[in-house]
CSV table of C-alpha atoms and ligand atoms in Angstrom, one decimal:
chain,number,residue,atom,x,y,z
W,1,MET,CA,0.0,-0.1,-0.1
W,2,GLY,CA,2.7,2.4,-0.2
W,3,ASN,CA,5.5,3.6,1.9
W,4,LYS,CA,4.3,6.6,3.7
W,5,ASN,CA,8.1,8.1,3.8
W,6,GLN,CA,7.9,8.6,0.4
W,7,GLN,CA,4.6,10.3,0.3
W,8,GLY,CA,3.2,13.8,1.2
W,9,LYS,CA,6.3,15.4,0.1
W,10,GLY,CA,4.5,18.8,1.4
W,11,GLY,CA,1.6,19.5,-1.3
W,12,ALA,CA,-0.9,17.3,-2.5
W,13,GLU,CA,-0.6,15.6,-6.1
W,14,GLN,CA,-3.2,15.2,-8.9
W,15,GLY,CA,-4.2,11.9,-10.6
W,16,LEU,CA,-7.2,9.9,-12.0
W,17,ILE,CA,-8.3,6.7,-10.5
W,18,VAL,CA,-7.8,3.8,-12.9
W,19,SER,CA,-8.4,1.1,-10.8
W,20,HIS,CA,-10.9,0.0,-8.0
W,21,PHE,CA,-10.4,-2.7,-6.1
W,22,GLY,CA,-13.2,-2.2,-3.1
W,23,VAL,CA,-10.9,-1.5,-0.3
W,24,ALA,CA,-8.0,0.4,-2.1
W,25,VAL,CA,-8.0,2.5,-5.4
W,26,GLU,CA,-4.8,2.5,-8.0
W,27,VAL,CA,-4.1,6.4,-9.1
W,28,LEU,CA,-2.3,7.3,-12.2
W,29,PHE,CA,-0.9,10.7,-11.1
W,30,ASP,CA,-0.1,13.3,-13.5
W,31,SER,CA,3.5,12.4,-13.1
W,32,GLY,CA,2.9,9.5,-14.4
W,33,GLU,CA,3.5,7.0,-11.3
W,34,ARG,CA,0.9,4.9,-10.5
W,35,ARG,CA,0.1,4.1,-6.5
W,36,MET,CA,-2.5,2.2,-4.5
W,37,VAL,CA,-4.6,4.2,-1.9
W,38,LYS,CA,-6.6,2.6,0.7
W,39,VAL,CA,-10.2,3.7,0.8
W,40,LYS,CA,-13.3,2.8,2.6
W,41,ARG,CA,-15.8,0.2,1.1
W,42,ASN,CA,-18.3,2.4,-0.1
W,43,SER,CA,-16.2,5.4,-0.1
W,44,GLY,CA,-18.1,6.8,-2.9
W,45,HIS,CA,-14.8,6.9,-5.1
W,46,VAL,CA,-15.2,5.2,-8.6
W,47,VAL,CA,-13.4,4.7,-11.6
W,48,GLY,CA,-12.6,8.0,-14.0
W,49,ASP,CA,-12.6,10.3,-10.8
W,50,ARG,CA,-10.1,12.9,-10.3
W,51,VAL,CA,-8.5,13.4,-7.1
W,52,THR,CA,-5.6,14.9,-5.1
W,53,VAL,CA,-3.9,12.7,-2.8
W,54,ALA,CA,-1.7,13.7,0.2
W,55,GLY,CA,-0.3,10.7,1.9
W,56,GLU,CA,-3.0,8.4,2.2
W,57,VAL,CA,-5.5,11.0,2.2
W,58,LEU,CA,-7.8,11.1,-0.8
W,59,ASN,CA,-10.1,14.1,-2.2
W,60,ARG,CA,-12.0,13.8,-4.9
W,61,LEU,CA,-12.3,16.9,-7.5
W,62,PRO,CA,-16.0,18.1,-8.9
W,63,ARG,CA,-17.0,15.5,-11.3
W,64,GLN,CA,-18.4,16.4,-15.1
W,65,THR,CA,-20.5,13.2,-15.4
W,66,GLU,CA,-22.0,10.4,-13.2
W,67,LEU,CA,-23.0,7.2,-14.8
W,68,SER,CA,-25.2,5.0,-12.9
W,69,ARG,CA,-27.0,2.0,-12.9
W,70,ARG,CA,-30.2,0.6,-11.1
W,71,ASP,CA,-29.9,-3.1,-9.5
W,72,ALA,CA,-32.9,-5.5,-9.0
W,73,ARG,CA,-34.0,-3.8,-5.6
W,74,GLY,CA,-34.3,-0.5,-7.0
W,75,GLY,CA,-30.7,0.8,-5.5
W,76,VAL,CA,-28.6,3.4,-7.2
W,77,HIS,CA,-25.2,2.7,-8.0
W,78,LEU,CA,-22.4,4.5,-9.5
W,79,LEU,CA,-20.1,3.0,-11.7
W,80,ALA,CA,-18.1,5.4,-13.2
W,81,ALA,CA,-17.2,9.2,-13.2
W,82,ASN,CA,-16.1,11.7,-16.3
W,83,LEU,CA,-17.0,9.7,-19.2
W,84,ASP,CA,-17.8,11.6,-22.1
W,85,VAL,CA,-19.4,8.8,-24.6
W,86,LEU,CA,-21.5,5.8,-24.2
W,87,GLY,CA,-21.5,3.1,-26.7
W,88,VAL,CA,-24.8,1.0,-26.6
W,89,VAL,CA,-23.8,-2.5,-27.9
W,90,LEU,CA,-26.5,-4.4,-29.7
W,91,ALA,CA,-26.8,-7.6,-31.9
W,92,PRO,CA,-29.5,-9.7,-33.6
W,93,GLY,CA,-32.1,-10.0,-30.4
W,94,THR,CA,-31.5,-7.3,-28.7
W,95,PRO,CA,-35.1,-5.9,-27.1
W,96,SER,CA,-36.5,-3.3,-29.3
W,97,GLY,CA,-36.5,0.2,-27.0
W,98,PHE,CA,-33.3,-1.1,-25.3
W,99,LEU,CA,-31.2,1.6,-27.6
W,100,ASP,CA,-33.8,4.4,-27.1
W,101,ARG,CA,-33.7,4.3,-23.5
W,102,ALA,CA,-30.0,3.7,-23.5
W,103,ILE,CA,-29.7,6.9,-25.3
W,104,VAL,CA,-32.3,8.6,-23.1
W,105,ALA,CA,-30.3,7.4,-20.2
W,106,ALA,CA,-27.1,8.6,-21.3
W,107,ARG,CA,-27.9,12.0,-22.9
W,108,ALA,CA,-29.7,12.3,-19.2
W,109,ALA,CA,-26.5,11.9,-18.0
W,110,GLY,CA,-24.3,14.0,-20.1
W,111,LEU,CA,-23.0,11.6,-22.1
W,112,SER,CA,-22.8,11.4,-25.9
W,113,PRO,CA,-24.2,8.1,-26.9
W,114,PHE,CA,-23.0,6.3,-30.3
W,115,VAL,CA,-24.1,2.4,-31.4
W,116,VAL,CA,-22.5,-0.6,-31.8
W,117,PHE,CA,-23.9,-3.0,-34.1
W,118,ASN,CA,-22.7,-6.5,-33.4
W,119,LYS,CA,-22.7,-9.8,-35.0
W,120,CYS,CA,-22.8,-8.3,-38.3
W,121,ASP,CA,-20.7,-11.7,-39.7
W,122,LEU,CA,-24.3,-13.5,-38.7
W,123,PRO,CA,-27.0,-13.9,-41.7
W,124,GLU,CA,-29.6,-12.5,-39.4
W,125,ALA,CA,-27.9,-9.5,-38.7
W,126,SER,CA,-28.0,-7.8,-42.5
W,127,GLU,CA,-31.7,-6.5,-42.2
W,128,LEU,CA,-31.6,-5.5,-38.6
W,129,GLY,CA,-28.0,-3.9,-38.7
W,130,ASP,CA,-29.2,-1.8,-42.2
W,131,ALA,CA,-32.7,-1.0,-40.0
W,132,THR,CA,-30.7,0.5,-37.0
W,133,GLY,CA,-28.3,2.4,-39.7
W,134,ARG,CA,-31.4,3.9,-41.3
W,135,VAL,CA,-33.2,5.4,-38.0
W,136,TYR,CA,-30.3,6.0,-36.0
W,137,GLY,CA,-27.6,6.6,-38.5
W,138,GLY,CA,-28.5,10.8,-39.0
W,139,ILE,CA,-28.8,10.8,-34.8
W,140,VAL,CA,-26.0,9.3,-33.2
W,141,PRO,CA,-22.5,7.7,-34.6
W,142,CYS,CA,-23.1,3.7,-35.7
W,143,PHE,CA,-20.3,1.6,-36.0
W,144,PRO,CA,-21.7,-2.3,-37.4
W,145,LEU,CA,-19.0,-4.6,-36.8
W,146,SER,CA,-18.1,-8.1,-35.8
W,147,THR,CA,-15.8,-8.9,-33.2
W,148,VAL,CA,-15.3,-12.6,-34.8
W,149,THR,CA,-14.4,-11.3,-38.1
W,150,GLY,CA,-12.7,-7.6,-37.3
W,151,ALA,CA,-14.7,-6.2,-39.5
W,152,GLY,CA,-15.6,-2.7,-38.8
W,153,ILE,CA,-13.6,-2.3,-35.6
W,154,GLU,CA,-10.8,0.1,-37.1
W,155,PRO,CA,-13.5,3.1,-37.8
W,156,LEU,CA,-14.6,2.4,-33.8
W,157,ARG,CA,-11.1,2.6,-33.0
W,158,GLU,CA,-10.7,5.7,-34.7
W,159,PHE,CA,-13.7,7.0,-33.0
W,160,LEU,CA,-12.1,6.7,-29.7
W,161,ARG,CA,-8.7,8.0,-30.4
W,162,GLN,CA,-10.2,11.2,-30.9
W,163,GLY,CA,-9.9,11.6,-27.3
W,164,HIS,CA,-13.1,9.9,-26.0
W,165,ARG,CA,-13.2,8.2,-22.4
W,166,GLY,CA,-16.3,5.5,-22.6
W,167,ALA,CA,-17.9,2.4,-21.6
W,168,PHE,CA,-19.9,-0.1,-23.1
W,169,VAL,CA,-23.5,-0.8,-22.2
W,170,GLY,CA,-25.8,-3.8,-23.2
W,171,THR,CA,-27.9,-6.8,-22.5
W,172,THR,CA,-25.9,-10.3,-21.8
W,173,GLY,CA,-24.4,-12.0,-24.8
W,174,VAL,CA,-23.8,-9.0,-27.2
W,175,GLY,CA,-20.3,-9.4,-27.2
W,176,LYS,CA,-19.4,-6.4,-24.9
W,177,SER,CA,-16.9,-8.8,-23.3
W,178,SER,CA,-15.6,-9.8,-26.9
W,179,LEU,CA,-15.5,-6.4,-28.1
W,180,MET,CA,-13.3,-4.7,-25.0
W,181,ASN,CA,-10.9,-7.6,-26.1
W,182,ALA,CA,-10.5,-6.6,-29.5
W,183,LEU,CA,-9.8,-3.0,-28.5
W,184,CYS,CA,-7.6,-3.4,-25.6
W,185,PRO,CA,-6.1,-6.9,-26.0
W,186,GLU,CA,-4.2,-7.1,-22.4
W,187,LEU,CA,-7.6,-7.0,-20.9
W,188,ASN,CA,-8.4,-10.7,-21.5
W,189,LEU,CA,-11.9,-10.8,-20.3
W,190,LYS,CA,-13.9,-14.0,-20.6
W,191,VAL,CA,-16.5,-14.4,-23.1
W,192,GLY,CA,-19.5,-16.2,-22.6
W,193,ALA,CA,-22.7,-14.9,-21.4
W,194,LEU,CA,-22.4,-16.0,-17.4
W,195,SER,CA,-18.9,-15.6,-17.3
W,196,ASP,CA,-18.8,-12.6,-14.8
W,197,TYR,CA,-21.2,-14.1,-12.1
W,198,ASN,CA,-20.7,-17.4,-10.0
W,199,TRP,CA,-23.2,-19.7,-9.1
W,200,THR,CA,-24.5,-17.1,-6.2
W,201,GLY,CA,-25.3,-14.7,-9.2
W,202,ARG,CA,-22.3,-12.5,-7.8
W,203,HIS,CA,-19.9,-11.1,-9.9
W,204,THR,CA,-16.7,-13.4,-10.0
W,205,THR,CA,-14.5,-10.0,-10.2
W,206,THR,CA,-15.5,-6.3,-8.3
W,207,VAL,CA,-12.7,-4.8,-10.2
W,208,SER,CA,-13.4,-2.0,-12.4
W,209,SER,CA,-10.8,-0.1,-14.3
W,210,LEU,CA,-9.6,2.1,-17.1
W,211,HIS,CA,-7.4,1.5,-19.6
W,212,ALA,CA,-5.6,4.0,-22.2
W,213,LEU,CA,-6.4,2.8,-25.8
W,214,SER,CA,-2.7,2.4,-27.0
W,215,GLY,CA,-3.9,5.0,-30.4
W,216,GLY,CA,-5.6,6.9,-28.0
W,217,GLY,CA,-8.8,7.3,-26.1
W,218,GLU,CA,-9.8,5.6,-22.9
W,219,LEU,CA,-12.1,2.9,-21.6
W,220,VAL,CA,-13.7,1.8,-18.9
W,221,ASP,CA,-14.8,-1.9,-17.6
W,222,THR,CA,-17.0,-2.3,-14.9
W,223,PRO,CA,-18.8,-5.6,-13.8
W,224,GLY,CA,-22.0,-3.2,-13.2
W,225,PHE,CA,-22.1,-2.1,-16.9
W,226,ARG,CA,-22.1,-5.4,-18.4
W,227,ASP,CA,-25.5,-7.1,-17.8
W,228,PHE,CA,-27.7,-4.4,-15.7
W,229,GLY,CA,-29.6,-1.6,-17.3
W,230,LEU,CA,-28.7,2.1,-17.0
W,231,VAL,CA,-31.1,4.1,-14.2
W,232,ASP,CA,-34.7,4.2,-15.0
W,233,ILE,CA,-35.3,7.1,-17.2
W,234,THR,CA,-37.7,9.9,-16.4
W,235,VAL,CA,-40.9,10.8,-18.6
W,236,PRO,CA,-39.6,14.3,-18.5
W,237,GLU,CA,-36.0,13.0,-19.7
W,238,LEU,CA,-37.8,10.9,-22.1
W,239,ALA,CA,-39.2,13.6,-24.1
W,240,VAL,CA,-36.0,15.9,-24.0
W,241,TRP,CA,-33.4,13.3,-25.1
W,242,PHE,CA,-35.4,11.1,-27.3
W,243,PRO,CA,-33.4,10.1,-30.6
W,244,GLY,CA,-35.2,11.8,-33.6
W,245,PHE,CA,-36.3,14.7,-31.5
W,246,GLU,CA,-33.5,16.7,-31.9
W,247,ALA,CA,-35.1,19.3,-34.1
W,248,LEU,CA,-37.0,20.0,-30.9
W,249,ARG,CA,-34.2,21.9,-29.0
W,250,GLU,CA,-35.1,24.8,-31.2
W,251,HIS,CA,-38.6,24.7,-31.1
W,252,ARG,CA,-40.7,24.7,-27.7
W,253,CYS,CA,-43.9,23.2,-27.2
W,254,ARG,CA,-46.5,25.8,-25.1
W,255,PHE,CA,-46.6,23.7,-22.1
W,256,ASN,CA,-43.2,23.3,-20.4
W,257,ASN,CA,-44.3,19.5,-19.2
W,258,CYS,CA,-45.7,18.5,-22.6
W,259,ARG,CA,-45.8,14.6,-23.3
W,260,HIS,CA,-46.6,15.0,-26.7
W,261,ARG,CA,-49.6,12.9,-27.2
W,262,GLN,CA,-52.9,15.5,-27.4
W,263,GLU,CA,-51.5,18.6,-25.6
W,264,PRO,CA,-52.3,21.7,-27.8
W,265,GLY,CA,-49.0,23.9,-29.2
W,266,CYS,CA,-47.2,20.6,-29.1
W,267,ALA,CA,-43.8,21.2,-31.0
W,268,VAL,CA,-43.3,17.3,-31.6
W,269,ARG,CA,-46.7,16.7,-33.7
W,270,ASP,CA,-45.9,20.4,-35.4
W,271,ASP,CA,-42.2,18.8,-36.5
W,272,VAL,CA,-44.3,15.2,-36.9
W,273,GLY,CA,-46.3,17.1,-39.2
W,274,SER,CA,-43.2,18.8,-41.1
W,275,GLY,CA,-41.4,15.8,-41.3
W,276,ALA,CA,-38.6,17.4,-39.6
W,277,ILE,CA,-39.1,14.4,-36.9
W,278,SER,CA,-40.3,11.1,-38.8
W,279,GLU,CA,-43.6,9.1,-37.9
W,280,GLU,CA,-41.4,6.1,-37.2
W,281,ARG,CA,-39.6,7.9,-34.1
W,282,TYR,CA,-42.9,9.5,-33.0
W,283,GLN,CA,-44.8,6.3,-32.8
W,284,THR,CA,-41.9,4.5,-31.2
W,285,TYR,CA,-41.7,7.2,-29.0
W,286,LEU,CA,-45.6,6.9,-28.0
W,287,VAL,CA,-44.9,3.1,-26.9
W,288,LEU,CA,-41.9,3.9,-24.6
W,289,LEU,CA,-43.9,7.3,-23.2
W,290,SER,CA,-46.9,4.6,-21.8
W,291,GLU,CA,-43.9,2.3,-20.6
W,292,VAL,CA,-42.0,4.9,-18.6
W,293,GLU,CA,-45.3,6.4,-17.4
W,294,ALA,CA,-46.6,2.6,-16.3
W,295,LEU,CA,-43.3,2.0,-14.5
W,296,GLU,CA,-43.5,5.5,-12.7
W,297,GLU,CA,-47.1,4.5,-11.6
W,298,ALA,CA,-45.9,1.5,-10.1
W,299,ALA,CA,-42.7,2.9,-8.6
W,300,GLN,CA,-45.0,5.9,-6.9
W,301,ARG,CA,-47.4,2.8,-5.3
W,302,ARG,CA,-44.5,0.9,-4.0
W,303,ASN,CA,-43.6,4.3,-2.4
W,304,TRP,CA,-47.3,4.9,-1.1
W,305,LYS,CA,-47.0,1.5,0.8
W,306,LYS,CA,-43.9,2.3,2.5
K,1,GDP,N1,-21.4,-14.8,-34.6
K,1,GDP,C1,-20.8,-13.5,-33.6
K,1,GDP,N2,-20.4,-14.1,-32.3
K,1,GDP,C2,-19.8,-13.2,-31.0
K,1,GDP,C3,-19.8,-12.3,-31.9
K,1,GDP,N3,-19.1,-11.1,-30.7
K,1,GDP,C4,-19.1,-11.9,-29.8
K,1,GDP,N4,-20.1,-13.4,-29.9
K,1,GDP,C5,-20.5,-14.5,-29.2
K,1,GDP,O1,-21.5,-14.0,-28.2
K,1,GDP,C6,-21.2,-14.5,-27.2
K,1,GDP,C7,-21.7,-13.5,-26.2
K,1,GDP,O2,-20.1,-12.7,-26.3
K,1,GDP,P1,-19.9,-11.9,-24.9
K,1,GDP,O3,-18.2,-11.0,-25.2
K,1,GDP,O4,-19.7,-12.8,-23.5
K,1,GDP,O5,-21.0,-11.2,-24.6
K,1,GDP,P2,-21.2,-10.1,-23.3
K,1,GDP,O6,-22.1,-11.0,-22.3
K,1,GDP,O7,-22.1,-9.2,-23.9
K,1,GDP,O8,-20.0,-9.8,-22.7
K,1,GDP,C8,-19.9,-15.5,-27.0
K,1,GDP,O9,-20.2,-16.7,-27.1
K,1,GDP,C9,-19.3,-14.8,-28.0
K,1,GDP,O10,-18.1,-15.5,-28.9
K,1,GDP,C10,-19.4,-11.8,-33.1
K,1,GDP,O11,-19.0,-10.5,-33.5
K,1,GDP,N5,-20.1,-12.5,-34.0
K,2,MG,MG1,-19.5,-9.9,-20.5
């Protein structure tokens, strides 16, 4: 855990948390030195945090972004700080609505989403991949690829090389571990749907880490990203950040809390009328809106019972 005599030479040093081991973090200092620093369990530090360190005292600097997930019991867990992009990984079979929810959650957290459509080597991928490109291509960066053949990986590398710090989310089995391995071979993650868990359902690894890519850019790998949803999105977030509704940023509804159904003076319905928002996006929005409303109502009922 470091030698106290060599530390705390007067002022505190600044650095970045690059690994989190539960009771200790590894800090990469601006000097290039790496050192382990003890932390309390649940100290609130996460990978991506910038910190000052004086001896064994860790001070967290303000965050630009925070990314969290919700567990099965409704608890919110912070996963990483100061990411600027989030890769949403899809493959044939990804449930519809997953991408829209993830894009909304990423944007609400201040991250720019991009899409990775994996398993393009499979015959059933071509139609779905084309459809995804058609709908989302003009909205967020899209990378159709195959981690098996390597086709399409280079444009993604090129994108990350522009200095982005990101992570991947996606349902089990879409190929997130395979993708991380393709981009940072030193990680050598186990591939296979259940590899992140042991028989009790617990993570077999609790280490989160940040990896500098050889060409530039950084990726965060955390067990929490691998198989869970992001935090639930709210109705107001959905309306503001829904992919395909970007035209709205120039155009306001009469009512601040407009849900874009039947309200008078609704900018979304105007934009659908003029073609600035596509009918497909609008219909998909309405389906997701009903789902998010139902989830919010269920959560409220649970809170009333408490
Ligand atoms: N056909 C095909 N299979 C893939 C591809 N990428 C990953 N897989 C397979 O999909 C399964 C799940 O991959 P994994 O990386 O563990 O997914 P994760 O659960 O998202 O981390 C494994 O059997 C992989 O071999 C791909 O590009 N094409
Ligand atoms: Mg995995």
